[in-house]
PDB file of C-alpha atoms in Angstrom:
ATOM      1  CA  MET A1420       3.138 -18.044 -20.615  1.00 86.00           C
ATOM      2  CA  PRO A1421       1.898 -16.062 -17.580  1.00 89.00           C
ATOM      3  CA  SER A1422       3.577 -12.783 -16.684  1.00 93.00           C
ATOM      4  CA  VAL A1423       5.561 -12.413 -13.460  1.00 94.00           C
ATOM      5  CA  SER A1424       2.625 -10.488 -12.009  1.00 96.00           C
ATOM      6  CA  GLU A1425       0.083 -13.176 -12.950  1.00 97.00           C
ATOM      7  CA  ARG A1426       2.323 -15.931 -11.616  1.00 96.00           C
ATOM      8  CA  PHE A1427       2.902 -14.036  -8.364  1.00 97.00           C
ATOM      9  CA  TRP A1428      -0.707 -13.033  -7.609  1.00 98.00           C
ATOM     10  CA  SER A1429      -1.957 -16.564  -8.381  1.00 98.00           C
ATOM     11  CA  LYS A1430      -0.106 -17.639  -5.218  1.00 98.00           C
ATOM     12  CA  VAL A1431      -1.753 -15.035  -2.975  1.00 98.00           C
ATOM     13  CA  GLU A1432      -5.110 -15.556  -1.276  1.00 98.00           C
ATOM     14  CA  GLN A1433      -6.674 -12.178  -2.064  1.00 97.00           C
ATOM     15  CA  ARG A1434      -9.530 -11.487   0.325  1.00 97.00           C
ATOM     16  CA  ALA A1435     -11.329  -8.325   1.432  1.00 97.00           C
ATOM     17  CA  PRO A1436      -9.305  -5.108   0.967  1.00 96.00           C
ATOM     18  CA  ASP A1437      -8.545  -4.734   4.703  1.00 96.00           C
ATOM     19  CA  ASP A1438      -7.790  -8.428   5.348  1.00 98.00           C
ATOM     20  CA  CYS A1439      -4.383 -10.063   5.212  1.00 98.00           C
ATOM     21  CA  TRP A1440      -3.674 -11.668   1.843  1.00 98.00           C
ATOM     22  CA  ASP A1441      -1.597 -14.690   2.746  1.00 98.00           C
ATOM     23  CA  TRP A1442       1.070 -16.206   0.529  1.00 98.00           C
ATOM     24  CA  GLN A1443       0.044 -19.761  -0.411  1.00 98.00           C
ATOM     25  CA  ALA A1444       3.354 -21.140  -1.700  1.00 98.00           C
ATOM     26  CA  SER A1445       6.744 -21.789  -0.090  1.00 96.00           C
ATOM     27  CA  ARG A1446       7.702 -19.936   3.075  1.00 97.00           C
ATOM     28  CA  ASN A1447      10.965 -19.554   4.933  1.00 96.00           C
ATOM     29  CA  LYS A1448      11.555 -20.575   8.571  1.00 95.00           C
ATOM     30  CA  LYS A1449      10.176 -17.235   9.823  1.00 93.00           C
ATOM     31  CA  GLY A1450       6.944 -17.627   7.822  1.00 96.00           C
ATOM     32  CA  TYR A1451       7.742 -15.119   5.065  1.00 97.00           C
ATOM     33  CA  GLY A1452       6.743 -16.151   1.551  1.00 98.00           C
ATOM     34  CA  SER A1453       9.417 -16.850  -1.027  1.00 97.00           C
ATOM     35  CA  PHE A1454       8.946 -16.175  -4.740  1.00 97.00           C
ATOM     36  CA  GLY A1455      11.315 -17.250  -7.503  1.00 94.00           C
ATOM     37  CA  ARG A1456      12.187 -14.377  -9.792  1.00 88.00           C
ATOM     38  CA  GLY A1457      14.720 -15.335 -12.404  1.00 86.00           C
ATOM     39  CA  ASP A1458      17.702 -16.942 -10.743  1.00 89.00           C
ATOM     40  CA  ARG A1459      16.964 -15.686  -7.232  1.00 91.00           C
ATOM     41  CA  GLN A1460      14.372 -15.839  -4.489  1.00 94.00           C
ATOM     42  CA  VAL A1461      12.549 -12.684  -3.353  1.00 95.00           C
ATOM     43  CA  LEU A1462      10.481 -12.273  -0.194  1.00 97.00           C
ATOM     44  CA  ALA A1463       6.850 -12.409  -1.309  1.00 98.00           C
ATOM     45  CA  HIS A1464       5.735  -9.290   0.585  1.00 97.00           C
ATOM     46  CA  ARG A1465       8.599  -7.360  -0.996  1.00 96.00           C
ATOM     47  CA  MET A1466       7.550  -8.583  -4.458  1.00 97.00           C
ATOM     48  CA  ALA A1467       3.955  -7.508  -3.702  1.00 98.00           C
ATOM     49  CA  TRP A1468       5.213  -4.019  -2.882  1.00 96.00           C
ATOM     50  CA  GLU A1469       7.334  -3.906  -6.052  1.00 95.00           C
ATOM     51  CA  LEU A1470       4.494  -5.069  -8.320  1.00 96.00           C
ATOM     52  CA  THR A1471       2.082  -2.566  -6.798  1.00 96.00           C
ATOM     53  CA  ASN A1472       4.382   0.447  -6.545  1.00 95.00           C
ATOM     54  CA  GLY A1473       6.916  -0.198  -9.304  1.00 90.00           C
ATOM     55  CA  GLY A1474      10.588  -0.877  -8.885  1.00 83.00           C
ATOM     56  CA  ASP A1475      12.792  -2.358  -6.224  1.00 81.00           C
ATOM     57  CA  PRO A1476      13.307  -0.067  -3.225  1.00 83.00           C
ATOM     58  CA  GLU A1477      16.951  -1.114  -2.952  1.00 84.00           C
ATOM     59  CA  GLY A1478      18.416  -0.731   0.498  1.00 89.00           C
ATOM     60  CA  ILE A1479      14.990  -0.084   2.028  1.00 94.00           C
ATOM     61  CA  CYS A1480      12.938  -2.589   4.030  1.00 95.00           C
ATOM     62  CA  VAL A1481       9.322  -3.464   3.252  1.00 96.00           C
ATOM     63  CA  LEU A1482       7.515  -3.714   6.597  1.00 95.00           C
ATOM     64  CA  HIS A1483       4.110  -5.092   7.621  1.00 96.00           C
ATOM     65  CA  ARG A1484       1.517  -2.975   9.432  1.00 95.00           C
ATOM     66  CA  CYS A1485      -0.309  -6.225  10.264  1.00 95.00           C
ATOM     67  CA  ASP A1486       2.790  -8.030  11.608  1.00 93.00           C
ATOM     68  CA  ASN A1487       1.759 -11.155   9.653  1.00 95.00           C
ATOM     69  CA  PRO A1488       4.824 -12.523   7.775  1.00 95.00           C
ATOM     70  CA  PRO A1489       2.967 -14.254   4.897  1.00 98.00           C
ATOM     71  CA  CYS A1490       0.745 -11.219   4.206  1.00 98.00           C
ATOM     72  CA  CYS A1491       1.114  -9.692   0.731  1.00 98.00           C
ATOM     73  CA  ASN A1492      -1.724  -7.142   0.885  1.00 98.00           C
ATOM     74  CA  PRO A1493      -0.152  -3.953  -0.495  1.00 97.00           C
ATOM     75  CA  SER A1494      -2.235  -1.817   1.879  1.00 97.00           C
ATOM     76  CA  HIS A1495      -0.544  -3.576   4.815  1.00 98.00           C
ATOM     77  CA  LEU A1496       2.976  -2.807   3.577  1.00 97.00           C
ATOM     78  CA  PHE A1497       5.157   0.254   4.036  1.00 96.00           C
ATOM     79  CA  LEU A1498       8.786   1.209   3.513  1.00 96.00           C
ATOM     80  CA  GLY A1499      11.331   1.871   6.227  1.00 96.00           C
ATOM     81  CA  THR A1500      15.003   1.764   7.044  1.00 96.00           C
ATOM     82  CA  ARG A1501      16.643  -1.051   9.021  1.00 94.00           C
ATOM     83  CA  VAL A1502      16.368   1.201  12.080  1.00 95.00           C
ATOM     84  CA  ASP A1503      12.623   1.606  11.401  1.00 95.00           C
ATOM     85  CA  ASN A1504      12.321  -2.165  11.024  1.00 93.00           C
ATOM     86  CA  ASN A1505      14.085  -2.749  14.363  1.00 93.00           C
ATOM     87  CA  HIS A1506      11.875  -0.170  16.120  1.00 94.00           C
ATOM     88  CA  ASP A1507       8.779  -1.773  14.579  1.00 91.00           C
ATOM     89  CA  MET A1508       9.923  -5.190  15.816  1.00 90.00           C
ATOM     90  CA  ILE A1509      10.476  -3.847  19.356  1.00 92.00           C
ATOM     91  CA  GLU A1510       7.108  -2.022  19.416  1.00 91.00           C
ATOM     92  CA  LYS A1511       5.323  -5.215  18.366  1.00 89.00           C
ATOM     93  CA  GLY A1512       7.102  -7.319  21.002  1.00 87.00           C
ATOM     94  CA  ARG A1513       9.198  -9.425  18.661  1.00 81.00           C
ATOM     95  CA  ALA A1514      12.628  -8.334  19.960  1.00 76.00           C
TER      96      ALA A1514
END
């Protein structure tokens, strides 16, 4: 039986290190990937951050530098508060 990590990364199109690594499985209405972990769904980019950095950053958002919702490239992800997330959204013209 594959590990959670193996199952997760098998659904990500891993390309060059600086490219977006798009989620290839189910996505929500906003384009974010959705990954089943146990009895709940987790946003795929958040799971990518957790698998790469260890642990769930509870209460903290996982944001995209690339502004590409299905991207799971850990180098494109960073942590921020809800305020940071809202500022990021405004700066990128998504407000």
